[in-house]
Tab-separated table of C-alpha atoms in Angstrom:
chain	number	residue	atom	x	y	z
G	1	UNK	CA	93.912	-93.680	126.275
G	2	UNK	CA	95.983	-90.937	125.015
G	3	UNK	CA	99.979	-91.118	124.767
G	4	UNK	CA	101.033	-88.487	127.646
G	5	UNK	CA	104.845	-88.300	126.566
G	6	UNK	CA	106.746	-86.365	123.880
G	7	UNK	CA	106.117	-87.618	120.208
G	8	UNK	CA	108.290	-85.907	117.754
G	9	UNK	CA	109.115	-86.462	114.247
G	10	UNK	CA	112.721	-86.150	113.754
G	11	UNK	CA	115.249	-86.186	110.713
G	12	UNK	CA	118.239	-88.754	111.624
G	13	UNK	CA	120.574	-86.607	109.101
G	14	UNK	CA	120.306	-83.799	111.617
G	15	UNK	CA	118.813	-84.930	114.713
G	16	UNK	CA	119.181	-88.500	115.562
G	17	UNK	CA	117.519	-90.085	119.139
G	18	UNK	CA	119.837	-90.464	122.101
G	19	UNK	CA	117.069	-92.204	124.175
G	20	UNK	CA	113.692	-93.303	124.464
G	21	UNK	CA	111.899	-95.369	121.780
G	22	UNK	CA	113.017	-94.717	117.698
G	23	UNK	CA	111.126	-96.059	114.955
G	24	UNK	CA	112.362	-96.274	111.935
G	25	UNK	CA	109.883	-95.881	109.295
G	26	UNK	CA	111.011	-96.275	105.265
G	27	UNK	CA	107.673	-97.511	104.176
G	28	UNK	CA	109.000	-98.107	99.905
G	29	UNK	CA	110.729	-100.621	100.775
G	30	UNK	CA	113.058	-101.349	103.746
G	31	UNK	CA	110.831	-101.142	106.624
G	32	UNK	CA	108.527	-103.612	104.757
G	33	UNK	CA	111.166	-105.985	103.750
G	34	UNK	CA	111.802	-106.211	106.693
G	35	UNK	CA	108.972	-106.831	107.651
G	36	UNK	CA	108.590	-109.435	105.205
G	37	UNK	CA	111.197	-111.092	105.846
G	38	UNK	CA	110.437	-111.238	110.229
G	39	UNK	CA	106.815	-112.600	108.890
G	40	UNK	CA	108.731	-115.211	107.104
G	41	UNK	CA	110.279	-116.707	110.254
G	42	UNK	CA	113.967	-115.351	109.453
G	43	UNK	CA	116.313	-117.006	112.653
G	44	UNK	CA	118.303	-113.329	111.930
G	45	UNK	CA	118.041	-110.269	110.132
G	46	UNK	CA	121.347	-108.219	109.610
G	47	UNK	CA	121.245	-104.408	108.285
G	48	UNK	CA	124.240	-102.761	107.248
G	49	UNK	CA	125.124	-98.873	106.785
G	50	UNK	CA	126.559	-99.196	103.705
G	51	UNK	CA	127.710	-101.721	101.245
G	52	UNK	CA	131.328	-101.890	102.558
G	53	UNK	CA	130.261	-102.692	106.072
G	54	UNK	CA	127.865	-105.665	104.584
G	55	UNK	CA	131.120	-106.965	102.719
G	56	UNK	CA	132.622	-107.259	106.317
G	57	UNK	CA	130.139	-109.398	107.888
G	58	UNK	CA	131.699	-112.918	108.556
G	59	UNK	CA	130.453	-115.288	106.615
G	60	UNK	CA	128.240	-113.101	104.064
G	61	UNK	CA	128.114	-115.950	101.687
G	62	UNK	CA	125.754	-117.981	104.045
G	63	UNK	CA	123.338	-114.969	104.443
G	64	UNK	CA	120.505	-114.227	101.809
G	65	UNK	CA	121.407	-110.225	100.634
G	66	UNK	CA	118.715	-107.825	99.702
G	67	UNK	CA	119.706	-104.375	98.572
G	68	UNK	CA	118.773	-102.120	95.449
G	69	UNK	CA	122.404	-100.954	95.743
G	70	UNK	CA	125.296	-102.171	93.825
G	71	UNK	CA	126.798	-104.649	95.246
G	72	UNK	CA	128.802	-107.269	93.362
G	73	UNK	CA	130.396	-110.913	94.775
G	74	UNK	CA	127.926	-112.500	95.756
G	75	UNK	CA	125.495	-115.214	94.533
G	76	UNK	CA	122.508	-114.651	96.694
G	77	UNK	CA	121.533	-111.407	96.236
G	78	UNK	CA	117.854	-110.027	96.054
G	79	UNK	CA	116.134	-106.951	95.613
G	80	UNK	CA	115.114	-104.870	98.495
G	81	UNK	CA	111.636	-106.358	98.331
G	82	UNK	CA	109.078	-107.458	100.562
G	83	UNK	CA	107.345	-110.119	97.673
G	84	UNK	CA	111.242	-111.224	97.334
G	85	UNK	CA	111.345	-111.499	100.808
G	86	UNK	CA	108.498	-113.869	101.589
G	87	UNK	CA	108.706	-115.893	97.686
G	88	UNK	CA	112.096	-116.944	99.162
G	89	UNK	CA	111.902	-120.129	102.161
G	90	UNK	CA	113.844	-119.244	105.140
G	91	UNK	CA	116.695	-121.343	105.403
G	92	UNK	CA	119.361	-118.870	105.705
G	93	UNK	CA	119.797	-115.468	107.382
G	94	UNK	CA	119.317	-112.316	105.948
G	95	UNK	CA	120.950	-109.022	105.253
G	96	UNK	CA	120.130	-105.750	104.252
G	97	UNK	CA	121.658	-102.675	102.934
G	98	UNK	CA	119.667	-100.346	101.273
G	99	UNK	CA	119.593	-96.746	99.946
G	100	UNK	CA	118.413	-94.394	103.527
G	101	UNK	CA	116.101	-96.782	105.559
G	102	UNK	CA	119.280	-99.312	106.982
G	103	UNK	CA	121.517	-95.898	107.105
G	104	UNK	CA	118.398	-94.215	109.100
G	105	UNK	CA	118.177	-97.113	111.976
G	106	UNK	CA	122.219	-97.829	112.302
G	107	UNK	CA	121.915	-93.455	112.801
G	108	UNK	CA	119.675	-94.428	115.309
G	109	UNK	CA	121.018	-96.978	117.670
G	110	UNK	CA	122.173	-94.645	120.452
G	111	UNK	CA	117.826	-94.798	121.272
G	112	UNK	CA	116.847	-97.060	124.405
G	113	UNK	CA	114.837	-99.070	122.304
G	114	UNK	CA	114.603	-99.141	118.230
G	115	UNK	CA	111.788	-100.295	116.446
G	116	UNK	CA	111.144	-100.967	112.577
G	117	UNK	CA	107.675	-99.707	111.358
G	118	UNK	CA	105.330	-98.874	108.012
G	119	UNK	CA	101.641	-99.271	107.750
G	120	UNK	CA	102.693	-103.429	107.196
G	121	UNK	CA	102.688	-103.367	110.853
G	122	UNK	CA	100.705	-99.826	111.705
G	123	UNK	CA	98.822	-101.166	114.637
G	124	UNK	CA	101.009	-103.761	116.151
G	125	UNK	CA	103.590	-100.535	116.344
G	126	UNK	CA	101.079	-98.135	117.741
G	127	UNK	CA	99.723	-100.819	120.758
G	128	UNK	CA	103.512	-101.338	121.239
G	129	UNK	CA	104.335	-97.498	121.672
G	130	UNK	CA	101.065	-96.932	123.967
G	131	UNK	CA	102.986	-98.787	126.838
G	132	UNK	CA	106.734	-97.561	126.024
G	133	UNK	CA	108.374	-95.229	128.423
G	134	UNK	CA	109.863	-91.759	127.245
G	135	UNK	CA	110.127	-90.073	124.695
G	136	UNK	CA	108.837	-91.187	120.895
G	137	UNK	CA	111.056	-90.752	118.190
G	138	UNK	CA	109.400	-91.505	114.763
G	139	UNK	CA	112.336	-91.404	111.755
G	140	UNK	CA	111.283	-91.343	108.480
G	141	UNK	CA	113.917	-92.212	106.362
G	142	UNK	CA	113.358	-90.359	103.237
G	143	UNK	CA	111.574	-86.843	103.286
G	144	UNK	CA	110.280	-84.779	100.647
G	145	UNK	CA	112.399	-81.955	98.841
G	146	UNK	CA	112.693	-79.543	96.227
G	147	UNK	CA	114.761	-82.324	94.120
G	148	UNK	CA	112.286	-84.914	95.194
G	149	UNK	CA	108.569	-83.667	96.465
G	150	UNK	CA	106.901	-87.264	95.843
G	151	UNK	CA	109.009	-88.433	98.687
G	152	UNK	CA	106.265	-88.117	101.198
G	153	UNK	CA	105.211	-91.878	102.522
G	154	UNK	CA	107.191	-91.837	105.647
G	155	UNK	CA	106.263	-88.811	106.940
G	156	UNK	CA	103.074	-89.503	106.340
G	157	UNK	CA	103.182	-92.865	108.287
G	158	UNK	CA	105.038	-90.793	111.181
G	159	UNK	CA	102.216	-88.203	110.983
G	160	UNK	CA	99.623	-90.982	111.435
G	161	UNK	CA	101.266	-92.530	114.342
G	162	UNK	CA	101.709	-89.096	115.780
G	163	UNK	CA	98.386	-88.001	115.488
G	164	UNK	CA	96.699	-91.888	116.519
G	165	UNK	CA	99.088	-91.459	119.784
G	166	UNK	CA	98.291	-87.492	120.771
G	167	UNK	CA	94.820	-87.349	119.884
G	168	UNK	CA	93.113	-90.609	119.558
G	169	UNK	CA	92.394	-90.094	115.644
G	170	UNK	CA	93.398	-93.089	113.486
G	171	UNK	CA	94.371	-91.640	109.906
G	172	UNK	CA	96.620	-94.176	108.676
G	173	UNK	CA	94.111	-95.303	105.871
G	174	UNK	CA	93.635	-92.397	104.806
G	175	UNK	CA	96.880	-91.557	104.458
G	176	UNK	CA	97.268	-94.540	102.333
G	177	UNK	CA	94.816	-93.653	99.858
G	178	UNK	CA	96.190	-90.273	99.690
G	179	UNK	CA	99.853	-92.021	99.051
G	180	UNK	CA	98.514	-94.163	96.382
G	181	UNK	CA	96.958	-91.572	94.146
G	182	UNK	CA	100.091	-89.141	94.672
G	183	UNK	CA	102.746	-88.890	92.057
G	184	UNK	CA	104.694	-91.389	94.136
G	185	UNK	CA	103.692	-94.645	92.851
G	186	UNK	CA	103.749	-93.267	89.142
G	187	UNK	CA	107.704	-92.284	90.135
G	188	UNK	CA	108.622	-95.876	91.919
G	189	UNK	CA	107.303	-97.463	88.899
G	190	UNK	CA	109.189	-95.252	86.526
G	191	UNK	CA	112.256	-96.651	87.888
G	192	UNK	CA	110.584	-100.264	88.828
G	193	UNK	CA	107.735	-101.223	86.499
G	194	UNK	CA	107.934	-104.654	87.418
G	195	UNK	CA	107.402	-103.978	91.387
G	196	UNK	CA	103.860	-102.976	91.582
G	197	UNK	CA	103.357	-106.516	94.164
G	198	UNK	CA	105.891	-104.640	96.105
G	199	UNK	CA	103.587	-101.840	96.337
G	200	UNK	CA	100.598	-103.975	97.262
G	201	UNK	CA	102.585	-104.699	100.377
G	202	UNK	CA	104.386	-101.388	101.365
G	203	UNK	CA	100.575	-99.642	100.964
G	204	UNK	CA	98.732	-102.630	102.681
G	205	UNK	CA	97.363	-101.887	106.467
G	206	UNK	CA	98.450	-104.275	108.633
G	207	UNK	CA	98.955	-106.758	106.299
G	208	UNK	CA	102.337	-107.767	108.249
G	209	UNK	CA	101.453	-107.866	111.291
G	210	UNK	CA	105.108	-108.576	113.071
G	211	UNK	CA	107.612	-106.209	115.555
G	212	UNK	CA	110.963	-105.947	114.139
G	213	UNK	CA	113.317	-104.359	117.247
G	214	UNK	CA	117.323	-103.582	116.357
G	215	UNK	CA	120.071	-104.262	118.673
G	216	UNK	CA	123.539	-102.989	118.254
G	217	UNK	CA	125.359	-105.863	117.118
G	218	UNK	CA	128.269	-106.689	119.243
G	219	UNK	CA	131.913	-105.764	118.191
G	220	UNK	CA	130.790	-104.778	115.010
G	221	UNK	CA	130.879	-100.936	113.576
G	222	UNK	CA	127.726	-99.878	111.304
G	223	UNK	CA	125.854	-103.226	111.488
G	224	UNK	CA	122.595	-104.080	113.648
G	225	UNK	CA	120.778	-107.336	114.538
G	226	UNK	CA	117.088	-107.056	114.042
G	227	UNK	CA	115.117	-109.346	115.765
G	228	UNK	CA	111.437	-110.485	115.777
G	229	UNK	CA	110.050	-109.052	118.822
């Protein structure tokens, strides 16, 4: 069955969702973690906009904190990483604050329902948006520009789900392969050689099969509860 609503790709920068379903998509690496981490049997996942609204959140010191951003003061912190994320056992919660994929879904929240997506969990995000009601919103985090042209994996991943959901056409694998032989993975590695596993993952179909949904987190400015679905 084809998708009969609206499915547009929108940039939360200029042109966030006010209803309907989101999904945030930041495929290298906070969609995955994320992921990961949901997979891993997390009781709570916590995203932050930026690093000063993570500092806030009572008792930080009991969470597990992944981020590739500075952030100093604390003694369990962790690399925005999806092999960091399941290597670790789940005894505490988590938190996240990353580069564009946490500030993309807290952009996001004013959506009727906001969902976490990569091709980890492809399919388990596509079945989910066959039933929803409304309007789609897919929100890749990072696009490609003149500075930055590699940038292209979430669009990509919002293309596929576009095109699976108005035509029927599944084109997420190749979409893959045509991310992995880009100039992409050459340019994560330049900047972290030691995170090809974490590539494995973020360019692995399905391999994480789980349905991360964000709430609004109660009395509490630029921070969101995600939540195994």
């Amino acid at each position: 069955m084809i998708f009969s609503m609206g499915v547009f790709i929108r940039d939360f920068r200029d042109d966030p969702p006010r209803s309907g379903t989101a999904v945030i998509i930041d495929v290298v690496r906070f969609s995955t973690t994320v992921c990961a981490l949901l997979q891993r049997r997390r009781s709570t996942v916590l995203a932050a906009d930026t690093p000063r609204d993570l500092a806030a959140i009572p008792g930080l010191h009991g969470h597990d904190v992944f981020s590739e951003l500075d952030f100093t003061g604390h003694d369990r912190r962790f690399d925005n990483s999806p092999v960091k994320a399941l290597a670790l056992a789940a005894t505490r919660p988590a938190a996240l604050c990353t580069t564009t994929g946490s500030r993309a879904l807290l952009a996001s929240m004013r959506a009727s329902q906001v969902l976490i997506g990569c091709f980890a969990n492809f399919h388990k995000i596509a079945r989910t948006l066959k039933t929803a009601t409304g309007d789609i919103h897919l929100i890749p985090a990072a696009w490609p520009t003149r500075s930055n042209p590699d940038a292209s994996e979430d669009l990509e991943c919002a293309r596929a789900w576009k095109q699976l959901l108005e035509t029927g056409k599944d084109t997420a694998g190749q979409r893959i392969g045509k991310i992995a032989t880009s100039a992409r993975v050459a340019q994560f590695l330049a900047f972290r050689p030691d995170n090809i596993s974490d590539l494995c993952y973020c360019l692995g179909l399905d391999n994480l099969p789980v349905l991360p949904q964000a709430h609004t987190l109660a009395d509490a400015r630029g921070l969101a509860v995600i939540v195994r679905r």
